mmCIF file of C-alpha atoms in Angstrom:
data_model
loop_
_atom_site.group_PDB
_atom_site.id
_atom_site.type_symbol
_atom_site.label_atom_id
_atom_site.label_comp_id
_atom_site.label_asym_id
_atom_site.label_seq_id
_atom_site.Cartn_x
_atom_site.Cartn_y
_atom_site.Cartn_z
ATOM 1 C CA GLN O 1 -0.003 0.014 0.044
ATOM 2 C CA ALA O 2 2.717 2.516 0.987
ATOM 3 C CA TRP O 3 6.155 2.697 -0.566
ATOM 4 C CA ILE O 4 9.193 4.965 -0.370
ATOM 5 C CA GLY O 5 10.785 6.217 -3.589
ATOM 6 C CA GLY O 6 13.966 7.999 -4.488
ATOM 7 C CA ILE O 7 16.317 6.127 -2.167
ATOM 8 C CA ARG O 8 19.856 5.265 -3.160
ATOM 9 C CA ALA O 9 20.349 1.740 -1.956
ATOM 10 C CA GLY O 10 23.546 -0.219 -2.236
ATOM 11 C CA SER O 11 24.030 -3.035 -4.727
ATOM 12 C CA PHE O 12 27.220 -4.762 -3.517
ATOM 13 C CA PRO O 13 27.523 -8.459 -2.788
ATOM 14 C CA SER O 14 27.022 -9.352 0.889
ATOM 15 C CA CYS O 15 26.059 -12.361 2.956
ATOM 16 C CA GLY O 16 24.258 -10.241 5.526
ATOM 17 C CA SER O 17 21.132 -8.157 5.709
ATOM 18 C CA HIS O 18 20.187 -5.494 3.198
ATOM 19 C CA VAL O 19 17.039 -4.120 4.930
ATOM 20 C CA LYS O 20 15.732 -4.436 8.506
ATOM 21 C CA ALA O 21 12.944 -2.717 10.391
ATOM 22 C CA SER O 22 12.111 -1.988 13.997
ATOM 23 C CA CYS O 23 8.814 -0.582 15.271
ATOM 24 C CA ARG O 24 10.166 2.970 14.554
ATOM 25 C CA TRP O 25 12.871 2.752 11.808
ATOM 26 C CA ILE O 26 13.731 1.035 8.510
ATOM 27 C CA ALA O 27 17.448 0.611 7.882
ATOM 28 C CA PHE O 28 18.991 -0.346 4.531
ATOM 29 C CA ASN O 29 22.390 -0.548 2.843
ATOM 30 C CA ALA O 30 23.050 2.783 1.149
ATOM 31 C CA GLU O 31 24.941 3.443 -2.033
ATOM 32 C CA ALA O 32 28.088 4.645 -0.214
ATOM 33 C CA ALA O 33 30.309 2.133 1.591
ATOM 34 C CA GLY O 34 30.016 2.245 5.380
ATOM 35 C CA VAL O 35 26.669 4.147 5.291
ATOM 36 C CA LEU O 36 23.112 2.982 6.147
ATOM 37 C CA GLY O 37 20.013 4.764 4.997
ATOM 38 C CA ILE O 38 17.535 5.309 7.823
ATOM 39 C CA VAL O 39 13.799 6.040 7.261
ATOM 40 C CA PRO O 40 11.090 6.457 9.880
ATOM 41 C CA LEU O 41 8.478 3.711 9.735
ATOM 42 C CA GLU O 42 5.615 6.059 10.447
ATOM 43 C CA CYS O 43 4.766 8.958 8.089
ATOM 44 C CA GLU O 44 4.689 12.432 9.559
ATOM 45 C CA ASP O 45 3.359 15.703 8.001
ATOM 46 C CA GLY O 46 1.201 14.363 5.203
ATOM 47 C CA GLY O 47 3.061 11.154 4.386
ATOM 48 C CA LYS O 48 6.465 12.564 3.515
ATOM 49 C CA ARG O 49 9.350 10.427 4.869
ATOM 50 C CA THR O 50 12.858 11.807 5.171
ATOM 51 C CA VAL O 51 15.698 9.486 4.365
ATOM 52 C CA SER O 52 18.640 10.076 6.720
ATOM 53 C CA GLN O 53 22.181 8.697 6.486
ATOM 54 C CA LEU O 54 23.994 6.941 9.307
ATOM 55 C CA CYS O 55 27.769 7.021 8.612
ATOM 56 C CA CYS O 56 28.643 3.752 10.464
ATOM 57 C CA HIS O 57 31.962 2.337 9.304
ATOM 58 C CA SER O 58 35.081 3.034 7.278
ATOM 59 C CA ASP O 59 34.293 0.050 5.004
ATOM 60 C CA VAL O 60 31.185 -1.740 3.684
ATOM 61 C CA VAL O 61 28.387 -2.483 6.215
ATOM 62 C CA THR O 62 28.017 -6.295 5.898
ATOM 63 C CA ASP O 63 25.209 -6.926 8.388
ATOM 64 C CA PHE O 64 22.970 -5.085 10.845
ATOM 65 C CA ASP O 65 20.114 -5.824 13.229
ATOM 66 C CA PHE O 66 17.730 -4.126 15.663
ATOM 67 C CA SER O 67 17.574 -5.307 19.244
ATOM 68 C CA PRO O 68 14.338 -7.224 20.093
ATOM 69 C CA PHE O 69 14.378 -5.536 23.553
ATOM 70 C CA ASP O 70 15.104 -1.932 22.498
ATOM 71 C CA GLN O 71 13.776 -0.914 19.062
ATOM 72 C CA LEU O 72 16.074 2.155 18.980
ATOM 73 C CA LEU O 73 19.214 0.014 19.390
ATOM 74 C CA LEU O 74 20.952 -0.967 16.076
ATOM 75 C CA ALA O 75 24.049 -3.122 15.830
ATOM 76 C CA THR O 76 26.141 -2.944 12.635
ATOM 77 C CA GLY O 77 28.998 -5.128 11.416
ATOM 78 C CA SER O 78 31.539 -4.196 8.698
ATOM 79 C CA ALA O 79 34.397 -5.284 6.547
ATOM 80 C CA ASP O 80 36.426 -2.905 8.751
ATOM 81 C CA GLU O 81 36.413 -5.712 11.350
ATOM 82 C CA THR O 82 34.301 -3.900 13.958
ATOM 83 C CA VAL O 83 30.832 -4.220 15.438
ATOM 84 C CA LYS O 84 29.191 -0.962 16.467
ATOM 85 C CA VAL O 85 26.051 -0.422 18.525
ATOM 86 C CA TRP O 86 23.971 2.713 17.776
ATOM 87 C CA ARG O 87 21.215 4.396 19.757
ATOM 88 C CA LEU O 88 18.862 5.838 17.127
ATOM 89 C CA PRO O 89 16.808 8.847 18.086
ATOM 90 C CA GLU O 90 13.111 9.237 18.572
ATOM 91 C CA SER O 91 11.385 10.399 15.369
ATOM 92 C CA GLY O 92 12.272 13.949 14.257
ATOM 93 C CA GLN O 93 15.737 14.128 15.901
ATOM 94 C CA ASP O 94 19.172 14.059 14.255
ATOM 95 C CA MET O 95 21.016 10.740 13.672
ATOM 96 C CA PRO O 96 23.883 10.131 16.148
ATOM 97 C CA GLY O 97 27.358 11.385 15.213
ATOM 98 C CA GLY O 98 29.048 8.333 16.674
ATOM 99 C CA ALA O 99 28.438 4.816 17.859
ATOM 100 C CA GLY O 100 27.460 4.171 21.499
ATOM 101 C CA LEU O 101 30.153 1.537 21.603
ATOM 102 C CA THR O 102 32.516 -0.355 19.325
ATOM 103 C CA LEU O 103 33.390 -3.994 19.714
ATOM 104 C CA GLY O 104 36.353 -5.521 17.917
ATOM 105 C CA PRO O 105 38.459 -5.767 15.902
ATOM 106 C CA GLY O 106 37.164 -9.232 15.186
ATOM 107 C CA GLY O 107 39.976 -10.924 13.264
ATOM 108 C CA GLY O 108 38.454 -10.323 9.852
ATOM 109 C CA PRO O 109 35.418 -8.724 8.207
ATOM 110 C CA VAL O 110 32.256 -9.116 10.301
ATOM 111 C CA ASP O 111 30.022 -11.435 8.280
ATOM 112 C CA GLY O 112 27.115 -11.740 10.646
ATOM 113 C CA ARG O 113 25.788 -10.438 13.869
ATOM 114 C CA GLN O 114 22.559 -10.926 15.698
ATOM 115 C CA PHE O 115 20.876 -10.223 19.029
ATOM 116 C CA PRO O 116 19.447 -13.308 20.710
ATOM 117 C CA PRO O 117 15.650 -13.333 21.080
ATOM 118 C CA THR O 118 15.598 -13.927 24.850
ATOM 119 C CA ALA O 119 18.632 -12.225 26.454
ATOM 120 C CA ASP O 120 18.897 -8.444 26.648
ATOM 121 C CA GLY O 121 22.423 -7.015 26.446
ATOM 122 C CA VAL O 122 23.919 -9.947 24.472
ATOM 123 C CA LEU O 123 25.063 -9.904 20.878
ATOM 124 C CA ALA O 124 26.684 -12.529 18.685
ATOM 125 C CA SER O 125 29.051 -11.516 15.870
ATOM 126 C CA GLY O 126 30.953 -13.646 13.308
ATOM 127 C CA ALA O 127 34.306 -12.718 11.783
ATOM 128 C CA GLY O 128 36.661 -15.024 9.969
ATOM 129 C CA LYS O 129 36.400 -18.515 11.487
ATOM 130 C CA ARG O 130 35.096 -17.263 14.904
ATOM 131 C CA VAL O 131 31.794 -16.380 16.504
ATOM 132 C CA THR O 132 32.074 -14.112 19.532
ATOM 133 C CA VAL O 133 29.172 -13.762 21.985
ATOM 134 C CA TRP O 134 29.371 -10.346 23.655
ATOM 135 C CA ASP O 135 28.128 -8.825 26.857
ATOM 136 C CA VAL O 136 27.202 -5.447 25.447
ATOM 137 C CA GLY O 137 26.891 -3.706 28.791
ATOM 138 C CA GLN O 138 30.381 -4.800 29.863
ATOM 139 C CA GLN O 139 31.797 -4.523 26.377
ATOM 140 C CA GLN O 140 33.461 -7.883 26.939
ATOM 141 C CA PRO O 141 33.275 -11.255 25.098
ATOM 142 C CA LEU O 142 31.300 -13.880 27.007
ATOM 143 C CA THR O 143 32.629 -16.708 24.827
ATOM 144 C CA ALA O 144 34.421 -17.379 21.526
ATOM 145 C CA LEU O 145 33.309 -20.293 19.287
ATOM 146 C CA ASP O 146 36.303 -21.282 17.127
ATOM 147 C CA SER O 147 35.491 -24.707 15.658
ATOM 148 C CA HIS O 148 34.841 -23.519 12.088
ATOM 149 C CA GLY O 149 37.061 -24.990 9.337
ATOM 150 C CA ASP O 150 36.629 -22.061 6.959
ATOM 151 C CA GLN O 151 35.112 -18.584 6.648
ATOM 152 C CA LEU O 152 31.896 -18.101 8.590
ATOM 153 C CA GLN O 153 28.893 -17.215 6.378
ATOM 154 C CA SER O 154 25.938 -16.728 8.684
ATOM 155 C CA LEU O 155 24.604 -17.154 12.191
ATOM 156 C CA THR O 156 21.226 -17.331 13.895
ATOM 157 C CA TRP O 157 19.794 -17.925 17.354
ATOM 158 C CA LYS O 158 17.254 -20.614 18.178
ATOM 159 C CA ARG O 159 13.910 -18.932 19.048
ATOM 160 C CA ASP O 160 14.346 -19.817 22.768
ATOM 161 C CA GLY O 161 17.895 -18.302 22.725
ATOM 162 C CA ARG O 162 19.591 -21.484 24.030
ATOM 163 C CA LEU O 163 21.408 -22.534 20.851
ATOM 164 C CA LEU O 164 23.284 -20.720 18.118
ATOM 165 C CA GLY O 165 23.504 -22.065 14.551
ATOM 166 C CA THR O 166 26.197 -21.154 12.029
ATOM 167 C CA SER O 167 26.925 -21.921 8.413
ATOM 168 C CA CYS O 168 30.384 -21.904 6.964
ATOM 169 C CA LYS O 169 32.205 -22.139 3.620
ATOM 170 C CA ASP O 170 33.386 -25.662 4.599
ATOM 171 C CA LYS O 171 29.781 -26.678 3.859
ATOM 172 C CA LYS O 172 28.978 -27.563 7.436
ATOM 173 C CA LEU O 173 26.185 -26.322 9.703
ATOM 174 C CA ARG O 174 27.112 -26.150 13.366
ATOM 175 C CA ILE O 175 24.947 -25.845 16.405
ATOM 176 C CA PHE O 176 26.484 -24.333 19.542
ATOM 177 C CA ASP O 177 25.403 -24.127 23.139
ATOM 178 C CA PRO O 178 27.194 -20.790 23.865
ATOM 179 C CA ARG O 179 27.056 -21.412 27.606
ATOM 180 C CA ALA O 180 29.141 -24.593 27.085
ATOM 181 C CA GLY O 181 31.455 -22.823 24.616
ATOM 182 C CA SER O 182 31.576 -25.709 22.140
ATOM 183 C CA ALA O 183 29.741 -27.191 19.208
ATOM 184 C CA ALA O 184 26.763 -29.273 20.366
ATOM 185 C CA SER O 185 26.454 -30.749 16.803
ATOM 186 C CA GLN O 186 28.139 -30.480 13.382
#
């Protein structure tokens, strides 16, 4: 029914997300490397939406996700080997000039990152052959999962947040119990 025109979306190859939405914002890869386009979900002033830019990283944004617990919290990962967490504003305010926190470097381009569905303040990111599960509040790794034979391609949490699944270029799917710190199944 409604659509947004005139945006300059990116068209580079990536294993991660290209568009995500929270209850307030839509984020998408922009044409410039390291930049996300940010659009309010709700229309203001007669249906006109303003597209803002969030200058996130010094290289291509490879993946991003909104927190399921705080719809203004956005985590981004990049080929610059960092994960950044951003506090987006309420509607009508300027985009932040800098990240709330930076995690990394991660030992390679960040190819995936995702908040778990049941644990506030936790974030998983994948770079190279390693998945790191972070305590965002303490800005410290909780665990590192290193049993990948090749480049990590994607990661996802089980709906109850107890297990973490990964895919890898070695053509294996792995299931981890992050609390145990090892692969539960390969």
